CSV table of C-alpha atoms and ligand atoms in Angstrom, one decimal:
chain,number,residue,atom,x,y,z
A,1,UNK,CA,22.4,65.4,158.6
A,2,UNK,CA,24.1,61.7,157.6
A,3,UNK,CA,21.6,61.6,155.4
A,4,UNK,CA,22.6,65.3,153.4
A,5,UNK,CA,26.8,63.9,153.8
A,6,UNK,CA,25.3,60.6,152.0
A,7,UNK,CA,24.0,62.8,149.7
A,8,UNK,CA,26.7,64.8,149.2
A,9,UNK,CA,29.3,62.4,148.9
A,10,UNK,CA,27.0,60.5,146.4
A,11,UNK,CA,27.2,63.8,143.9
A,12,UNK,CA,31.0,64.5,144.4
A,13,UNK,CA,31.5,60.5,143.2
A,14,UNK,CA,29.0,60.8,140.5
A,15,UNK,CA,31.0,63.9,139.2
A,16,UNK,CA,34.3,62.1,139.6
A,17,UNK,CA,33.1,59.5,137.2
A,18,UNK,CA,31.9,61.8,134.5
A,19,UNK,CA,35.4,63.3,134.8
A,20,UNK,CA,37.1,59.9,134.1
A,21,UNK,CA,34.7,59.4,131.1
A,22,UNK,CA,36.0,63.1,129.5
A,23,UNK,CA,39.4,62.0,129.9
A,24,UNK,CA,40.8,60.7,126.1
A,25,UNK,CA,43.0,58.4,127.3
A,26,UNK,CA,40.6,56.4,129.6
A,27,UNK,CA,38.4,55.1,126.4
A,28,UNK,CA,40.4,54.3,123.6
A,29,UNK,CA,39.1,55.0,120.5
A,30,UNK,CA,40.6,57.8,118.0
A,31,UNK,CA,39.4,62.0,118.0
A,32,UNK,CA,37.5,60.5,114.8
A,33,UNK,CA,36.7,57.9,115.6
A,34,UNK,CA,32.4,59.1,117.1
A,35,UNK,CA,33.0,59.6,120.6
A,36,UNK,CA,33.8,63.4,120.8
A,37,UNK,CA,36.6,63.3,123.2
A,38,UNK,CA,39.2,65.8,122.0
A,39,UNK,CA,42.9,64.6,122.1
A,40,UNK,CA,45.5,67.4,123.8
A,41,UNK,CA,48.8,66.9,121.7
A,42,UNK,CA,51.8,69.1,122.5
A,43,UNK,CA,53.6,69.2,119.6
A,44,UNK,CA,57.3,70.8,120.4
A,45,UNK,CA,59.1,71.8,116.9
A,46,UNK,CA,62.7,72.4,116.2
A,47,UNK,CA,62.0,75.8,114.6
A,48,UNK,CA,61.3,77.7,111.2
A,49,UNK,CA,64.9,77.8,109.4
A,50,UNK,CA,63.8,76.4,106.3
A,51,UNK,CA,60.9,75.8,103.9
A,52,UNK,CA,61.3,72.5,104.3
A,53,UNK,CA,60.7,73.5,107.9
A,54,UNK,CA,57.8,75.0,107.1
A,55,UNK,CA,56.0,72.5,105.7
A,56,UNK,CA,56.5,70.0,107.8
A,57,UNK,CA,54.4,72.2,110.6
A,58,UNK,CA,51.4,72.9,107.8
A,59,UNK,CA,51.6,69.5,108.1
A,60,UNK,CA,51.2,68.9,111.6
A,61,UNK,CA,48.8,72.0,111.8
A,62,UNK,CA,46.1,70.9,109.3
A,63,UNK,CA,46.5,67.3,110.6
A,64,UNK,CA,46.4,67.8,114.3
A,65,UNK,CA,43.4,70.7,113.9
A,66,UNK,CA,40.6,71.4,116.2
A,67,UNK,CA,37.9,69.9,112.9
A,68,UNK,CA,40.3,66.5,113.2
A,69,UNK,CA,39.1,66.4,117.2
A,70,UNK,CA,42.3,67.1,118.3
A,71,UNK,CA,43.8,70.7,120.7
A,72,UNK,CA,47.8,71.2,118.9
A,73,UNK,CA,49.9,73.5,121.4
A,74,UNK,CA,52.7,74.0,118.8
A,75,UNK,CA,56.0,75.0,120.4
A,76,UNK,CA,58.1,76.7,117.8
A,77,UNK,CA,62.0,76.2,120.2
A,78,UNK,CA,63.7,78.3,117.6
A,79,UNK,CA,66.6,76.0,117.2
A,80,UNK,CA,67.5,75.4,120.8
A,81,UNK,CA,67.4,72.2,122.9
A,82,UNK,CA,66.9,74.0,126.1
A,83,UNK,CA,63.3,76.0,124.8
A,84,UNK,CA,62.8,72.5,123.8
A,85,UNK,CA,63.1,71.2,127.3
A,86,UNK,CA,61.1,73.9,128.5
A,87,UNK,CA,57.7,73.1,126.0
A,88,UNK,CA,58.1,69.4,127.2
A,89,UNK,CA,57.7,70.7,131.0
A,90,UNK,CA,54.9,72.7,129.9
A,91,UNK,CA,53.1,70.1,128.3
A,92,UNK,CA,53.3,68.0,131.3
A,93,UNK,CA,51.9,70.2,133.6
A,94,UNK,CA,48.8,71.0,131.5
A,95,UNK,CA,48.2,67.0,131.1
A,96,UNK,CA,48.3,66.9,127.8
A,97,UNK,CA,47.2,63.4,126.0
A,98,UNK,CA,50.5,63.0,123.8
A,99,UNK,CA,53.9,64.8,123.2
A,100,UNK,CA,55.1,65.1,120.1
A,101,UNK,CA,58.8,66.2,119.6
A,102,UNK,CA,60.9,67.3,116.6
A,103,UNK,CA,64.1,67.3,118.1
A,104,UNK,CA,66.8,69.5,116.8
A,105,UNK,CA,70.2,67.7,118.0
A,106,UNK,CA,70.1,63.6,118.6
A,107,UNK,CA,71.6,63.8,122.0
A,108,UNK,CA,70.4,64.7,125.9
A,109,UNK,CA,66.5,64.1,126.0
A,110,UNK,CA,66.7,61.4,129.2
A,111,UNK,CA,65.9,63.5,131.6
A,112,UNK,CA,62.9,65.2,130.4
A,113,UNK,CA,62.0,62.0,128.2
A,114,UNK,CA,61.7,60.5,131.9
A,115,UNK,CA,59.6,63.2,133.5
A,116,UNK,CA,57.3,62.2,130.2
A,117,UNK,CA,57.4,58.9,131.0
A,118,UNK,CA,56.5,59.2,135.0
A,119,UNK,CA,54.0,61.4,134.0
A,120,UNK,CA,52.2,58.6,132.1
A,121,UNK,CA,52.4,60.5,128.7
A,122,UNK,CA,53.2,58.4,125.6
A,123,UNK,CA,55.9,60.7,123.5
A,124,UNK,CA,56.2,60.4,119.5
A,125,UNK,CA,59.6,61.6,117.9
A,126,UNK,CA,59.2,63.1,114.8
A,127,UNK,CA,61.9,64.3,112.2
A,128,UNK,CA,65.7,63.6,113.5
A,129,UNK,CA,66.3,61.1,116.3
A,130,UNK,CA,66.7,60.5,119.6
A,131,UNK,CA,69.5,59.0,121.5
A,132,UNK,CA,68.4,57.5,125.0
A,133,UNK,CA,70.1,55.0,127.4
A,134,UNK,CA,66.3,53.4,127.2
A,135,UNK,CA,64.7,53.0,124.6
A,136,UNK,CA,61.6,52.7,126.5
A,137,UNK,CA,61.3,56.1,127.3
A,138,UNK,CA,59.8,57.5,123.0
A,139,UNK,CA,56.5,55.3,121.8
A,140,UNK,CA,57.2,55.3,118.5
A,141,UNK,CA,59.5,57.6,116.3
A,142,UNK,CA,58.9,58.2,112.7
A,143,UNK,CA,61.3,60.3,110.4
A,144,UNK,CA,63.9,59.7,107.2
A,145,UNK,CA,66.7,57.5,107.0
A,146,UNK,CA,69.2,60.2,106.4
A,147,UNK,CA,72.4,58.3,106.2
A,148,UNK,CA,70.6,56.6,103.7
A,149,UNK,CA,69.7,60.2,101.4
A,150,UNK,CA,73.7,60.8,101.9
A,151,UNK,CA,74.5,57.5,100.3
A,152,UNK,CA,72.0,57.6,97.2
A,153,UNK,CA,73.4,61.0,96.8
A,154,UNK,CA,76.4,60.0,96.8
A,155,UNK,CA,76.1,56.9,94.5
A,156,UNK,CA,74.6,59.1,92.1
A,157,UNK,CA,77.8,61.5,92.0
A,158,UNK,CA,79.9,58.4,91.4
A,159,UNK,CA,78.1,57.6,88.7
A,160,UNK,CA,77.2,60.8,87.4
A,161,UNK,CA,81.2,61.1,87.4
A,162,UNK,CA,81.6,57.8,85.7
A,163,UNK,CA,79.1,59.3,82.4
A,164,UNK,CA,80.9,62.3,81.8
A,165,UNK,CA,84.2,60.5,81.8
A,166,UNK,CA,85.2,62.4,84.9
A,167,UNK,CA,86.2,59.6,87.7
A,168,UNK,CA,89.4,59.8,87.4
A,169,UNK,CA,90.0,63.2,87.8
A,170,UNK,CA,90.5,65.2,91.9
A,171,UNK,CA,87.0,65.9,92.8
A,172,UNK,CA,86.9,68.8,95.2
A,173,UNK,CA,83.8,69.2,97.4
A,174,UNK,CA,83.1,71.1,100.2
A,175,UNK,CA,80.3,70.0,103.2
A,176,UNK,CA,78.1,72.3,103.4
A,177,UNK,CA,76.5,70.7,107.2
A,178,UNK,CA,74.0,71.0,108.7
A,179,UNK,CA,73.0,71.5,112.2
A,180,UNK,CA,75.7,69.5,114.1
A,181,UNK,CA,74.0,66.9,116.5
A,182,UNK,CA,71.2,66.8,114.4
A,183,UNK,CA,70.2,62.7,112.2
A,184,UNK,CA,69.7,64.8,109.1
A,185,UNK,CA,73.3,66.5,109.9
A,186,UNK,CA,75.3,62.9,110.8
A,187,UNK,CA,73.3,60.6,108.7
A,188,UNK,CA,74.5,63.2,105.8
A,189,UNK,CA,77.7,63.8,106.6
A,190,UNK,CA,78.5,60.3,107.4
A,191,UNK,CA,77.1,59.4,104.0
A,192,UNK,CA,79.7,61.7,102.2
A,193,UNK,CA,82.6,60.4,104.3
A,194,UNK,CA,82.1,57.4,103.0
A,195,UNK,CA,82.4,57.8,99.8
A,196,UNK,CA,85.2,59.8,100.5
A,197,UNK,CA,87.2,57.1,102.0
A,198,UNK,CA,85.8,54.7,99.2
A,199,UNK,CA,87.3,57.4,96.6
A,200,UNK,CA,90.8,58.0,96.3
A,201,UNK,CA,90.5,60.7,93.3
A,202,UNK,CA,87.9,62.7,95.9
A,203,UNK,CA,88.7,64.9,97.9
A,204,UNK,CA,86.8,67.1,101.1
A,205,UNK,CA,88.3,70.2,101.2
A,206,UNK,CA,85.7,71.5,103.9
A,207,UNK,CA,83.2,70.8,106.1
A,208,UNK,CA,81.3,73.7,108.1
A,209,UNK,CA,78.3,74.2,109.4
A,210,UNK,CA,75.3,76.2,107.8
A,211,UNK,CA,72.9,75.5,110.4
A,212,UNK,CA,69.8,74.6,107.2
A,213,UNK,CA,69.3,78.3,107.0
A,214,UNK,CA,69.7,80.0,103.6
A,215,UNK,CA,72.0,82.8,104.9
A,216,UNK,CA,74.7,80.5,107.6
A,217,UNK,CA,74.9,79.0,103.8
A,218,UNK,CA,75.7,81.8,102.0
A,219,UNK,CA,78.1,82.8,104.2
A,220,UNK,CA,80.2,79.7,104.9
A,221,UNK,CA,80.0,79.7,101.1
A,222,UNK,CA,82.0,82.8,101.1
A,223,UNK,CA,84.3,81.9,103.5
A,224,UNK,CA,85.2,78.7,101.6
A,225,UNK,CA,85.1,80.6,98.6
A,226,UNK,CA,87.8,83.1,99.9
A,227,UNK,CA,89.8,79.8,101.3
A,228,UNK,CA,89.5,77.2,98.3
A,229,UNK,CA,88.3,80.0,95.5
A,230,UNK,CA,88.6,77.9,91.9
A,231,UNK,CA,89.5,74.8,93.4
A,232,UNK,CA,86.1,73.5,94.3
A,233,UNK,CA,84.0,71.2,92.2
A,234,UNK,CA,81.1,69.8,94.1
A,235,UNK,CA,79.1,72.0,97.2
A,236,UNK,CA,77.3,69.3,99.2
A,237,UNK,CA,74.6,70.9,100.8
A,238,UNK,CA,73.0,69.1,103.9
A,239,UNK,CA,69.4,71.4,102.8
A,240,UNK,CA,67.9,73.0,100.3
A,241,UNK,CA,68.0,76.6,101.7
A,242,UNK,CA,71.7,76.1,102.6
A,243,UNK,CA,71.9,75.5,98.8
A,244,UNK,CA,70.1,78.5,98.0
A,245,UNK,CA,72.6,80.6,100.1
A,246,UNK,CA,75.6,79.3,98.4
A,247,UNK,CA,74.4,79.2,94.8
A,248,UNK,CA,73.5,83.4,95.5
A,249,UNK,CA,77.3,83.4,97.2
A,250,UNK,CA,78.6,81.4,94.0
A,251,UNK,CA,77.0,83.5,91.0
A,252,UNK,CA,77.8,87.4,93.4
A,253,UNK,CA,81.4,85.9,93.2
A,254,UNK,CA,81.5,85.0,89.3
A,255,UNK,CA,80.9,81.0,89.6
A,256,UNK,CA,79.7,79.9,86.2
A,257,UNK,CA,77.2,77.2,88.6
A,258,UNK,CA,76.0,74.0,86.9
A,259,UNK,CA,76.7,71.0,84.8
A,260,UNK,CA,78.1,73.1,82.3
A,261,UNK,CA,79.4,75.5,85.1
A,262,UNK,CA,82.5,75.6,87.7
A,263,UNK,CA,81.0,73.8,90.0
A,264,UNK,CA,77.7,71.2,91.5
A,265,UNK,CA,75.5,71.9,93.7
A,266,UNK,CA,74.2,69.0,95.6
A,267,UNK,CA,71.6,69.8,98.2
A,268,UNK,CA,68.4,67.7,100.2
A,269,UNK,CA,64.7,68.1,100.9
A,270,UNK,CA,62.7,68.4,97.4
A,271,UNK,CA,61.3,71.4,98.3
A,272,UNK,CA,59.5,72.7,95.7
A,273,UNK,CA,61.5,75.6,95.6
A,274,UNK,CA,64.7,73.5,95.5
A,275,UNK,CA,63.1,71.5,92.6
A,276,UNK,CA,62.9,74.8,90.6
A,277,UNK,CA,66.3,74.9,90.9
A,278,UNK,CA,66.9,71.3,89.3
A,279,UNK,CA,65.1,72.1,86.7
A,280,UNK,CA,67.5,75.1,85.4
A,281,UNK,CA,70.4,73.1,86.6
A,282,UNK,CA,71.5,75.5,89.6
A,283,UNK,CA,71.0,72.3,91.7
A,284,UNK,CA,72.2,69.1,89.9
A,285,UNK,CA,70.6,66.8,92.6
A,286,UNK,CA,68.0,67.2,94.9
A,287,UNK,CA,67.1,63.7,97.7
A,288,UNK,CA,64.5,64.2,99.0
A,289,UNK,CA,63.5,64.7,102.9
A,290,UNK,CA,60.2,64.2,102.4
A,291,UNK,CA,58.0,66.3,105.4
A,292,UNK,CA,54.4,65.3,105.4
A,293,UNK,CA,54.9,63.6,108.7
A,294,UNK,CA,51.3,65.4,110.1
A,295,UNK,CA,49.0,62.1,108.9
A,296,UNK,CA,52.1,59.0,110.1
A,297,UNK,CA,52.0,60.9,113.8
A,298,UNK,CA,48.5,61.0,113.1
A,299,UNK,CA,48.2,57.1,112.3
A,300,UNK,CA,50.3,56.2,115.7
A,301,UNK,CA,47.6,58.3,117.7
A,302,UNK,CA,44.8,56.4,116.5
A,303,UNK,CA,46.6,53.2,117.3
A,304,UNK,CA,47.4,53.8,120.8
A,305,UNK,CA,44.1,55.4,121.4
A,306,UNK,CA,42.7,51.8,119.9
A,307,UNK,CA,45.1,50.4,122.2
A,308,UNK,CA,47.1,48.8,119.1
A,309,UNK,CA,50.7,47.9,119.3
A,310,UNK,CA,53.4,50.8,117.2
A,311,UNK,CA,56.1,50.3,115.0
A,312,UNK,CA,58.4,51.2,117.6
A,313,UNK,CA,60.3,52.7,114.3
A,314,UNK,CA,59.3,53.8,111.1
A,315,UNK,CA,61.2,55.0,108.2
A,316,UNK,CA,59.6,56.8,105.4
A,317,UNK,CA,60.1,55.9,101.5
A,318,UNK,CA,62.4,58.9,99.6
A,319,UNK,CA,62.8,59.8,95.8
A,320,UNK,CA,65.8,61.5,94.1
A,321,UNK,CA,65.5,64.7,92.0
A,322,UNK,CA,68.3,65.3,89.6
A,323,UNK,CA,68.7,68.2,86.3
A,324,UNK,CA,68.7,65.4,84.1
A,325,UNK,CA,68.3,61.3,83.2
A,326,UNK,CA,72.2,60.6,83.1
A,327,UNK,CA,72.2,58.6,85.8
A,328,UNK,CA,68.6,56.7,85.2
A,329,UNK,CA,68.7,54.6,89.0
A,330,UNK,CA,71.2,53.7,92.1
A,331,UNK,CA,71.7,50.9,93.8
A,332,UNK,CA,72.5,51.7,97.4
A,333,UNK,CA,73.2,48.1,99.9
A,334,UNK,CA,72.4,46.2,97.5
A,335,UNK,CA,69.2,48.0,96.5
A,336,UNK,CA,68.0,50.2,93.5
A,337,UNK,CA,66.0,53.4,93.7
A,338,UNK,CA,65.0,54.8,90.9
A,339,UNK,CA,66.3,58.8,89.6
A,340,UNK,CA,63.2,61.0,88.5
A,341,UNK,CA,64.6,63.4,85.8
A,342,UNK,CA,63.4,66.5,87.0
A,343,UNK,CA,60.5,68.4,85.1
A,344,UNK,CA,57.8,71.5,85.7
A,345,UNK,CA,55.0,68.3,85.3
A,346,UNK,CA,56.7,66.6,88.2
A,347,UNK,CA,57.1,69.5,90.6
A,348,UNK,CA,53.5,70.4,89.4
A,349,UNK,CA,52.1,67.1,91.2
A,350,UNK,CA,53.6,67.5,94.5
A,351,UNK,CA,52.8,69.3,97.6
A,352,UNK,CA,55.7,70.8,99.6
B,1,LIG,O1,65.4,67.3,110.1
B,1,LIG,C1,65.1,67.9,108.7
B,1,LIG,C2,66.0,69.2,108.2
B,1,LIG,O2,65.8,69.5,108.9
B,1,LIG,C3,66.1,69.4,106.1
B,1,LIG,O3,66.2,68.5,105.9
B,1,LIG,C4,66.1,70.6,106.5
B,1,LIG,O4,66.1,71.1,105.6
B,1,LIG,C5,65.4,70.7,108.0
B,1,LIG,O5,65.5,71.9,108.5
């Protein structure tokens, strides 16, 4: 009887140690480093509000594929923070190896990220930022410098107006903002507001959220046209899809959009569709926001798997695309950034 009990205990111990070997966290090494351990990644995505977001989801799905050694649990939060919080709790319950969060807004994450930390699951923040009381609640962040994007756009507008001898005219601007509280909105709005303060002839007529969508961008533009009509000189859209909606509203209302028209439209993202509108002048300037974060997040996970240190925060390099070559470069905070005059050839070399 005693012998039988010992045999049962030994079998149980062997089974337990085999299970421990099967856990990707205990072994280290990347998913494709030859140890054939599938890594489970729970990704809470903001939604599907824009072309940028579609490109971002594609990049994540292509990178974290089964063929590359991952199991990706993808959750579309439909632009709602409460859905993201539930998704993270589900990932914790499922004991994923990593949680990747593209947060809809910056605040409101402390509690759920503490739960992930208590469960010892590393959290990687991607795209927009989180504002938390304790930085150890996430492992790393990679994304865009949204305020720099806003500053670059405004430095270009300043140079463009000077080149066209309009720098002493009154310039009326409307801002179709992104989702309020999202880093992309905060940075781009701040960039504009700081520039308006520096230019006594720039006047911010109105700002309202277009929620980063084409439909809402169009709706907001329609209401701004009703209120301010021909007074509007510049429409500062905080992403490409809002710009598409704004252009539709303006052309339907009989406005000529473009360098020789009634109004100019500025945008952010530089998606292929956005840049196509740059080549025809409908969008005068598109400041890049790069969505191809899949490989960047993978690099972070690879390093963590290999027990290497990772940068806490990583900014992505981004370009500036204009409808013409009036402005060749802009200088922001002492650094010079080239401006590309957009052609079909430029667009054909880009991936999104
Ligand atoms: O956070 C990135 C922003 O979110 C992109 O500019 C926009 O298109 C997206 O919806």
